[in-house]
Amino acid sequence: MVLTPLSLASHSFVLAQPCSPEEVDKILAADPLEAKVLAGGTDLLVQIRGNAIAPETVVDLGQVPGLDGVVELQDGLVINAATTLRKLEEEATVGTRYQALIDAGRTVGSPQIQNVATLVGNACNASPAADTPVALLIFDATFTIRGVAGSRQVVATDFWIGPRRTCLQPGEWVAAVRLPRTADAMASSYLRVGRTRGVDLAIAGVACAITAGEIRIACTGVAPAPKRLTHVESVFAAGGLREPDWRSITAALNEEIDPITDIRGTNTYKRAVAAVCLKRAYAQTVTRIGRKNPNRQGGSDEL
Amino acid sequence: MTMLGTGTARSGGGPQTARVRGRQLFADDLEEPAGTLHGALVRIDRPHTRLRGIDTSAALRLAGVERVITAADFGPDGPPRFGAVVRDQPVLADEVTRYPGEPVALVLADTRRHAIAAARLVEVAAEDLPACYDAQSALSADPIHAGVPAYPFPGSDPGRSNVLGEWRFDWGDVEDAASAASLILRNRYTVPLAHHFAIETYCTIAEPMGPGVRITDTVQHPFVEQRVVAEVLGVPLSQVHIRALGLGGSFGGKGYPKLAPLAALVCRLIARPVKIALTGEESFHTGQREGCEVDIETGFTTDGTILFQRIDASFLVGAYADVSSRVVAKSGLHACGPYRTPAAQITSRAVLTTTPPTTAFRGFGATHLAFAVEGQMDEAAHALGISPVALRLKNIKTAGEQTALGDTPVDGDWPEVLRRTDSKLGAAAPLPDGHGRGVAMGMKSCAPATTSLANVKLNHDGSVSAAVGTTEMGQGAVITFGSLVSGLLAVPVENVDVTMSDTVATPFDAITASSRSLVHMGNALMQACESVRQQLQELAAELTGIAADRLRVQDGHVIDLDGGSLSYADLLARTFGPGQGQLVGHGRFTSPMDDQHPLGGPAPFYEAVGTGVELSVDSETGQITLHRVVHVTDAGKVLNLPRATGLDDGGVVMALGLATSEQLVYGRNGLRNGSTLDYRIPSAADIPEDLTDIFLENEDGPGPFGSKGLGEGGILAIAPAISEAVFQCTGVRIRDLPITAEAVWMGLHKQIRDVNAS
Amino acid sequence: MNYDLSVNRHRYQVDAPASYSLLDVLREVLALVGTKYNCEQGECGACTVLLNGRAVNSCLVLAATAVGKEITTIEGAAESPFGPELMEAFTDRDAAQCGYCTPGMVMSGLSLLRDNPTPSRDEIRRAIGGNYCRCTGYFSIITAFEQASVKGGLK
């Protein structure tokens, strides 16, 4: 019934600055419903300011040793919770093996946002129009989830369960995201359309990865949560990646997505935009395969 | 006069340097007066309600909270009403609320954070009344004002309808013209509500001053605010001191009083200073541009000559008058734009709706109907097989021609504006594949019947202190006036200080609006400087015995034609004694008044512009890419080229946002996109790839050195130009703003469906 | 909360609620009002400052989490690399009209030029993509960045 001025400062909470992951576990366990994790904070603080949430404790991950940065392993990459999108962009391995993640990170807000926002924070915010989750979906990312009861691994396809909802239980938090090592020849892209060319949330966005005859596709903005489009993938693969049968692929896409009408567009338009993003993400990925595999005649083996 | 028109903006170095170093203080940057209470407004979120009760008890229990003011605090007569034109807006809603975002209570606390935390605890009970967001529903709904106040406008029917006013302008015989026309186009155009989006939000600080108040405000027109505040307080003007610091943008949104009447009343009520600073979201509820629905019928001969215009425009003005009556009346009078129109029937109607009161917006009354009229020109051109520019040239008025109902005749070379726009745009010919071009004209009359006064003081050390009521808000008045005074009195610009926008420190100025300041205040300043110059020459003549007409001023000296010279400082020392004295000059400029004129007086000048665009459309998404924009302004004379260019750049980009993405969307639960996240204005990523500004300088304006006002023009003509260019690319004609990617896509999609269906 | 902040290489003792953003602390506690605000949700860029040399929205950083980091505001811009050049360029190119977005623009510019002393026009547009200006249409600002990058780059 009433509108009041929005102000972060007008809220009261305790800022906890733990110095180890175990301490984070304990603080969250002490107040599982009223404590929120700050891993960058560019979404969390907007939500507190907007009266969407009113946590009693905000748990800053910024002081926890070992949570900032990317660790390269033999079989993949671990991106720790406090790693900013900007830092991710500067990681050479991410740029060569996980291009779609770079593409997506660069569309999250402005440079100022990317200097603060984290990949894990963007994932946990679980916006239905979020950019980076779609990249995590096509790379078969796994979330390392912690709590006092121990830790567990959750695959990306099980992580988001609805608008602003994840599988995290009270007291749990995400310590890292793990990306399996991609094939050397794999290329990927993320493309999205917003209302303006500048900073804006996506109307729709699609990530695409291709390697050795396999295609992976995920979308954002057109379903209750970022979504891997397995049906589209199988229709795509069935028709061959070289000359996609866009009619059947688009039909599959339309079956698999369910956009809502909102201030950024009607559901009809969002469907059209998603289809365009899919085509263009595919085309850009094919081009990137060509660049990655110049000796293989435009990378055609990968298709 | 070498300072002028030489293309240097650094002449105003002082203020510019402060700006880029972050040292320019804005209202919210000032240290608050001791004992200030911070106010947080509680607003209703529903479009239209009957208030049932406001429970402030929980809010009052919070630490730091001093008072919660509601309508009940203003006695049996309820909260006073205020308004610049008509006093219809209660300072806090009483019994009925009429728009989403209308304030119903003011929480006062020791800090802003305490006030806001307490505001969240105020509970309001209210019963919904019908909302009206469009003309049809507003005109058929019960009136949102029950007969009070009576609006003093033609066509107003207090207590019976939601018509705030209806202005009709007719000439010629439209029926006859219609029967002679070989092409009649009937169309409906719509323009949405929009937000000014100055980056600085609103901030008002009121402190007790004797029996009156001193107010520091984000306001363009301190002297209007002084009158309005004096009215609600019931005190003489001398008890109300208003000052504005430089504004962080305004564009009309901070023109007329918004928070000052409430702040002043509460400050008197509690006898303590009160500060109300709004958030970005709250600004959306505070300043808006009118929406408009236009039914237009235009008749042409086969060669494209306009025979008549029949225009019925309903402006959606929101719940209170503010100055929308003036916007709507002016829109109607000059509805036919720069084109010869032998017969016209124009109805320009202000319709009260359950949205925030709308107000002045850059382009005041000249943008809405231009979209319709310019669109008709393009459509007629296509229907008749004539080029859109040729059709316009056939109809455009030339210098000295009569304008609507005997308003000021055409005061510039409008055909040349159009030709220059077209030739510059076409200079990149031929048109690349897939590109479209559009050219449109804009014409705006300056606010009539206003006065500017200026004081100029030559100090005994030879420096100059000028005082003008103009408010600096980015238009560059401080720089332009500083260099004007510097040039006229032959003193270095660093030694000129311009005090602005303060009802005590500066003499009266009607408004800082309508691109009028250069002409009105510029002339007043020239007169004031001329007076000082004459005094200098007369004093020198007395001292030296040389005839005054053989003396002139140069480099801070009075010199005689034989080479003798006397510095100002020496002259004043000899006149007044060492270390004292001052020469004071006063200037005044009043534009003509005429009771019979529908706007109160003839236009002091016209701002005429042409805008040309070249764009392409992504047919799969509907996204527009603007490759080139050409903007031509009939400036008379440019006195500060970098700023004139910057103003037109900014106007074009602002208009680009309004044309392609900006609109305020209201629904059952109020404003749906009242935040920076949801209401996108253009960013650096959205600007045209290339923009060229051209100024026509025929020195035919009424301002200093033949100048006219400029700065609003950038906004006038880009929407119709984009609409035409999109049509050329896609065959899709869009008559509803904004021309979003989705709207273009929908049009293309409909074409595909239509083709498939046939 | 009590903590120390390093702003423009000065050490400040701060006593402020945990919910105070860096913007709140700069403006209300330290009276460094050169940093402006509008949206307070990271969309307008008016409150841009540098945190360890890189542009951030000070409205979206809890002040207490900036402990141990170097904060640079417009008040310290003149002592920053490219600061004098950028400010001079803003004056030369008349890139400040009302001046309200200017501090944020300058800080975004310093962040850009620190990482990329010779940016292209597109890189400049991207760097200030999160800084709204309603006055200039951005052209003069972009040109000012270009001027500063050339002059500063000659050093």
PDB file of C-alpha atoms in Angstrom, chain C:
ATOM      1  CA  MET C   1      31.215  -0.365  13.383  1.00  0.00           C
ATOM      2  CA  ASN C   2      34.644   1.170  13.838  1.00  0.00           C
ATOM      3  CA  TYR C   3      37.229   0.769  11.149  1.00  0.00           C
ATOM      4  CA  ASP C   4      39.902   2.627   9.206  1.00  0.00           C
ATOM      5  CA  LEU C   5      39.632   3.533   5.568  1.00  0.00           C
ATOM      6  CA  SER C   6      42.331   4.797   3.279  1.00  0.00           C
ATOM      7  CA  VAL C   7      40.857   7.440   1.006  1.00  0.00           C
ATOM      8  CA  ASN C   8      43.061   9.409  -1.358  1.00  0.00           C
ATOM      9  CA  ARG C   9      46.029   8.153   0.655  1.00  0.00           C
ATOM     10  CA  HIS C  10      44.669   9.624   3.868  1.00  0.00           C
ATOM     11  CA  ARG C  11      43.774   7.399   6.762  1.00  0.00           C
ATOM     12  CA  TYR C  12      40.300   8.002   8.184  1.00  0.00           C
ATOM     13  CA  GLN C  13      38.785   6.509  11.321  1.00  0.00           C
ATOM     14  CA  VAL C  14      35.198   5.660  10.595  1.00  0.00           C
ATOM     15  CA  ASP C  15      32.360   4.947  12.963  1.00  0.00           C
ATOM     16  CA  ALA C  16      29.278   3.995  10.966  1.00  0.00           C
ATOM     17  CA  PRO C  17      26.553   1.379  10.888  1.00  0.00           C
ATOM     18  CA  ALA C  18      27.402  -1.851   9.055  1.00  0.00           C
ATOM     19  CA  SER C  19      24.784  -1.082   6.422  1.00  0.00           C
ATOM     20  CA  TYR C  20      26.572   2.076   5.276  1.00  0.00           C
ATOM     21  CA  SER C  21      27.816   1.805   1.753  1.00  0.00           C
ATOM     22  CA  LEU C  22      31.098   3.342   0.774  1.00  0.00           C
ATOM     23  CA  LEU C  23      29.003   6.097  -0.800  1.00  0.00           C
ATOM     24  CA  ASP C  24      27.242   6.769   2.511  1.00  0.00           C
ATOM     25  CA  VAL C  25      30.523   6.910   4.392  1.00  0.00           C
ATOM     26  CA  LEU C  26      32.236   9.149   1.851  1.00  0.00           C
ATOM     27  CA  ARG C  27      29.404  11.657   1.718  1.00  0.00           C
ATOM     28  CA  GLU C  28      27.894  11.562   5.180  1.00  0.00           C
ATOM     29  CA  VAL C  29      30.739  10.558   7.465  1.00  0.00           C
ATOM     30  CA  LEU C  30      33.825  11.929   5.716  1.00  0.00           C
ATOM     31  CA  ALA C  31      32.034  14.840   3.995  1.00  0.00           C
ATOM     32  CA  LEU C  32      33.753  13.991   0.712  1.00  0.00           C
ATOM     33  CA  VAL C  33      30.741  15.127  -1.288  1.00  0.00           C
ATOM     34  CA  GLY C  34      32.433  15.204  -4.684  1.00  0.00           C
ATOM     35  CA  THR C  35      31.125  11.672  -5.180  1.00  0.00           C
ATOM     36  CA  LYS C  36      27.494  11.929  -6.347  1.00  0.00           C
ATOM     37  CA  TYR C  37      24.557   9.559  -6.416  1.00  0.00           C
ATOM     38  CA  ASN C  38      21.301   8.882  -8.165  1.00  0.00           C
ATOM     39  CA  CYS C  39      20.049   5.324  -8.326  1.00  0.00           C
ATOM     40  CA  GLU C  40      21.965   3.705  -5.446  1.00  0.00           C
ATOM     41  CA  GLN C  41      21.669   0.400  -7.261  1.00  0.00           C
ATOM     42  CA  GLY C  42      24.688   0.355  -9.521  1.00  0.00           C
ATOM     43  CA  GLU C  43      22.984   1.537 -12.674  1.00  0.00           C
ATOM     44  CA  CYS C  44      23.833   5.230 -13.056  1.00  0.00           C
ATOM     45  CA  GLY C  45      27.536   5.405 -12.232  1.00  0.00           C
ATOM     46  CA  ALA C  46      27.318   8.803 -10.499  1.00  0.00           C
ATOM     47  CA  CYS C  47      28.952   7.329  -7.386  1.00  0.00           C
ATOM     48  CA  THR C  48      31.906   5.736  -9.173  1.00  0.00           C
ATOM     49  CA  VAL C  49      35.166   5.683  -7.191  1.00  0.00           C
ATOM     50  CA  LEU C  50      38.317   3.633  -7.535  1.00  0.00           C
ATOM     51  CA  LEU C  51      38.949   0.653  -5.298  1.00  0.00           C
ATOM     52  CA  ASN C  52      42.560  -0.414  -5.663  1.00  0.00           C
ATOM     53  CA  GLY C  53      42.656   1.538  -8.902  1.00  0.00           C
ATOM     54  CA  ARG C  54      39.551   0.106 -10.491  1.00  0.00           C
ATOM     55  CA  ALA C  55      36.148   1.707 -10.909  1.00  0.00           C
ATOM     56  CA  VAL C  56      33.363   0.499  -8.654  1.00  0.00           C
ATOM     57  CA  ASN C  57      29.930   1.800  -7.747  1.00  0.00           C
ATOM     58  CA  SER C  58      30.468   3.062  -4.208  1.00  0.00           C
ATOM     59  CA  CYS C  59      26.746   2.523  -3.541  1.00  0.00           C
ATOM     60  CA  LEU C  60      27.245  -1.231  -3.950  1.00  0.00           C
ATOM     61  CA  VAL C  61      30.272  -1.661  -1.721  1.00  0.00           C
ATOM     62  CA  LEU C  62      29.753  -1.929   2.009  1.00  0.00           C
ATOM     63  CA  ALA C  63      32.221   0.556   3.426  1.00  0.00           C
ATOM     64  CA  ALA C  64      33.484  -1.892   6.029  1.00  0.00           C
ATOM     65  CA  THR C  65      34.503  -4.316   3.274  1.00  0.00           C
ATOM     66  CA  ALA C  66      36.803  -1.665   1.786  1.00  0.00           C
ATOM     67  CA  VAL C  67      39.136  -1.821   4.765  1.00  0.00           C
ATOM     68  CA  GLY C  68      42.685  -2.439   3.623  1.00  0.00           C
ATOM     69  CA  LYS C  69      41.996  -1.261   0.093  1.00  0.00           C
ATOM     70  CA  GLU C  70      43.001   2.048  -1.416  1.00  0.00           C
ATOM     71  CA  ILE C  71      39.993   4.214  -2.228  1.00  0.00           C
ATOM     72  CA  THR C  72      40.342   7.059  -4.685  1.00  0.00           C
ATOM     73  CA  THR C  73      37.596   9.637  -5.112  1.00  0.00           C
ATOM     74  CA  ILE C  74      37.292  12.666  -7.351  1.00  0.00           C
ATOM     75  CA  GLU C  75      38.928  14.681  -4.587  1.00  0.00           C
ATOM     76  CA  GLY C  76      42.068  12.602  -5.136  1.00  0.00           C
ATOM     77  CA  ALA C  77      41.825  12.331  -8.895  1.00  0.00           C
ATOM     78  CA  ALA C  78      44.278  15.126  -9.565  1.00  0.00           C
ATOM     79  CA  GLU C  79      46.999  13.099  -7.862  1.00  0.00           C
ATOM     80  CA  SER C  80      46.182   9.961  -9.830  1.00  0.00           C
ATOM     81  CA  PRO C  81      47.821   8.820 -13.067  1.00  0.00           C
ATOM     82  CA  PHE C  82      46.059  10.499 -16.009  1.00  0.00           C
ATOM     83  CA  GLY C  83      44.081  12.653 -13.556  1.00  0.00           C
ATOM     84  CA  PRO C  84      45.449  16.054 -14.573  1.00  0.00           C
ATOM     85  CA  GLU C  85      45.279  15.167 -18.258  1.00  0.00           C
ATOM     86  CA  LEU C  86      41.715  13.931 -18.009  1.00  0.00           C
ATOM     87  CA  MET C  87      40.506  16.938 -16.061  1.00  0.00           C
ATOM     88  CA  GLU C  88      42.165  19.311 -18.454  1.00  0.00           C
ATOM     89  CA  ALA C  89      40.619  17.440 -21.350  1.00  0.00           C
ATOM     90  CA  PHE C  90      37.177  17.681 -19.755  1.00  0.00           C
ATOM     91  CA  THR C  91      37.603  21.447 -19.580  1.00  0.00           C
ATOM     92  CA  ASP C  92      39.059  21.736 -23.079  1.00  0.00           C
ATOM     93  CA  ARG C  93      36.301  19.671 -24.631  1.00  0.00           C
ATOM     94  CA  ASP C  94      33.523  21.215 -22.558  1.00  0.00           C
ATOM     95  CA  ALA C  95      32.664  17.694 -21.442  1.00  0.00           C
ATOM     96  CA  ALA C  96      30.930  18.805 -18.250  1.00  0.00           C
ATOM     97  CA  GLN C  97      27.607  20.568 -18.642  1.00  0.00           C
ATOM     98  CA  CYS C  98      25.703  20.385 -15.371  1.00  0.00           C
ATOM     99  CA  GLY C  99      28.716  18.642 -13.862  1.00  0.00           C
ATOM    100  CA  TYR C 100      26.794  16.141 -11.803  1.00  0.00           C
ATOM    101  CA  CYS C 101      27.871  12.970 -13.589  1.00  0.00           C
ATOM    102  CA  THR C 102      31.369  14.354 -14.120  1.00  0.00           C
ATOM    103  CA  PRO C 103      33.090  12.976 -10.993  1.00  0.00           C
ATOM    104  CA  GLY C 104      31.854   9.476 -11.799  1.00  0.00           C
ATOM    105  CA  MET C 105      32.858   9.848 -15.439  1.00  0.00           C
ATOM    106  CA  VAL C 106      36.329  10.989 -14.487  1.00  0.00           C
ATOM    107  CA  MET C 107      36.769   8.031 -12.142  1.00  0.00           C
ATOM    108  CA  SER C 108      35.636   5.571 -14.810  1.00  0.00           C
ATOM    109  CA  GLY C 109      38.093   7.261 -17.132  1.00  0.00           C
ATOM    110  CA  LEU C 110      40.983   6.870 -14.710  1.00  0.00           C
ATOM    111  CA  SER C 111      40.161   3.207 -14.296  1.00  0.00           C
ATOM    112  CA  LEU C 112      40.107   2.712 -18.052  1.00  0.00           C
ATOM    113  CA  LEU C 113      43.301   4.627 -18.789  1.00  0.00           C
ATOM    114  CA  ARG C 114      45.179   2.827 -16.035  1.00  0.00           C
ATOM    115  CA  ASP C 115      44.478  -0.516 -17.700  1.00  0.00           C
ATOM    116  CA  ASN C 116      44.436   0.707 -21.277  1.00  0.00           C
ATOM    117  CA  PRO C 117      46.297   3.966 -21.943  1.00  0.00           C
ATOM    118  CA  THR C 118      45.304   4.062 -25.602  1.00  0.00           C
ATOM    119  CA  PRO C 119      41.668   3.036 -25.764  1.00  0.00           C
ATOM    120  CA  SER C 120      39.640   3.004 -28.962  1.00  0.00           C
ATOM    121  CA  ARG C 121      36.357   4.925 -29.121  1.00  0.00           C
ATOM    122  CA  ASP C 122      34.476   1.658 -28.657  1.00  0.00           C
ATOM    123  CA  GLU C 123      36.547   0.807 -25.605  1.00  0.00           C
ATOM    124  CA  ILE C 124      35.803   4.233 -24.178  1.00  0.00           C
ATOM    125  CA  ARG C 125      32.088   3.788 -24.844  1.00  0.00           C
ATOM    126  CA  ARG C 126      32.201   0.460 -23.052  1.00  0.00           C
ATOM    127  CA  ALA C 127      34.185   1.869 -20.148  1.00  0.00           C
ATOM    128  CA  ILE C 128      31.558   4.549 -19.493  1.00  0.00           C
ATOM    129  CA  GLY C 129      28.620   2.309 -20.393  1.00  0.00           C
ATOM    130  CA  GLY C 130      27.663   2.329 -16.717  1.00  0.00           C
ATOM    131  CA  ASN C 131      27.875   6.108 -16.298  1.00  0.00           C
ATOM    132  CA  TYR C 132      24.735   7.960 -17.233  1.00  0.00           C
ATOM    133  CA  CYS C 133      24.914  11.521 -18.490  1.00  0.00           C
ATOM    134  CA  ARG C 134      21.680  13.249 -19.463  1.00  0.00           C
ATOM    135  CA  CYS C 135      23.281  16.497 -20.673  1.00  0.00           C
ATOM    136  CA  THR C 136      26.069  15.929 -23.158  1.00  0.00           C
ATOM    137  CA  GLY C 137      25.029  12.998 -25.298  1.00  0.00           C
ATOM    138  CA  TYR C 138      28.491  11.616 -24.401  1.00  0.00           C
ATOM    139  CA  PHE C 139      30.283  12.877 -27.515  1.00  0.00           C
ATOM    140  CA  SER C 140      32.328  15.549 -25.759  1.00  0.00           C
ATOM    141  CA  ILE C 141      33.164  13.115 -22.964  1.00  0.00           C
ATOM    142  CA  ILE C 142      34.455  10.482 -25.371  1.00  0.00           C
ATOM    143  CA  THR C 143      36.538  13.109 -27.135  1.00  0.00           C
ATOM    144  CA  ALA C 144      37.942  14.263 -23.792  1.00  0.00           C
ATOM    145  CA  PHE C 145      38.997  10.694 -23.008  1.00  0.00           C
ATOM    146  CA  GLU C 146      40.746  10.491 -26.360  1.00  0.00           C
ATOM    147  CA  GLN C 147      42.603  13.739 -25.709  1.00  0.00           C
ATOM    148  CA  ALA C 148      43.655  12.613 -22.232  1.00  0.00           C
ATOM    149  CA  SER C 149      44.841   9.233 -23.448  1.00  0.00           C
ATOM    150  CA  VAL C 150      47.096  10.789 -26.054  1.00  0.00           C
ATOM    151  CA  LYS C 151      48.497  13.458 -23.729  1.00  0.00           C
ATOM    152  CA  GLY C 152      48.842  11.176 -20.752  1.00  0.00           C
ATOM    153  CA  GLY C 153      50.311   8.460 -22.923  1.00  0.00           C
ATOM    154  CA  LEU C 154      53.159  10.734 -24.049  1.00  0.00           C
ATOM    155  CA  LYS C 155      54.638  10.862 -20.590  1.00  0.00           C
TER     156      LYS C 155
END
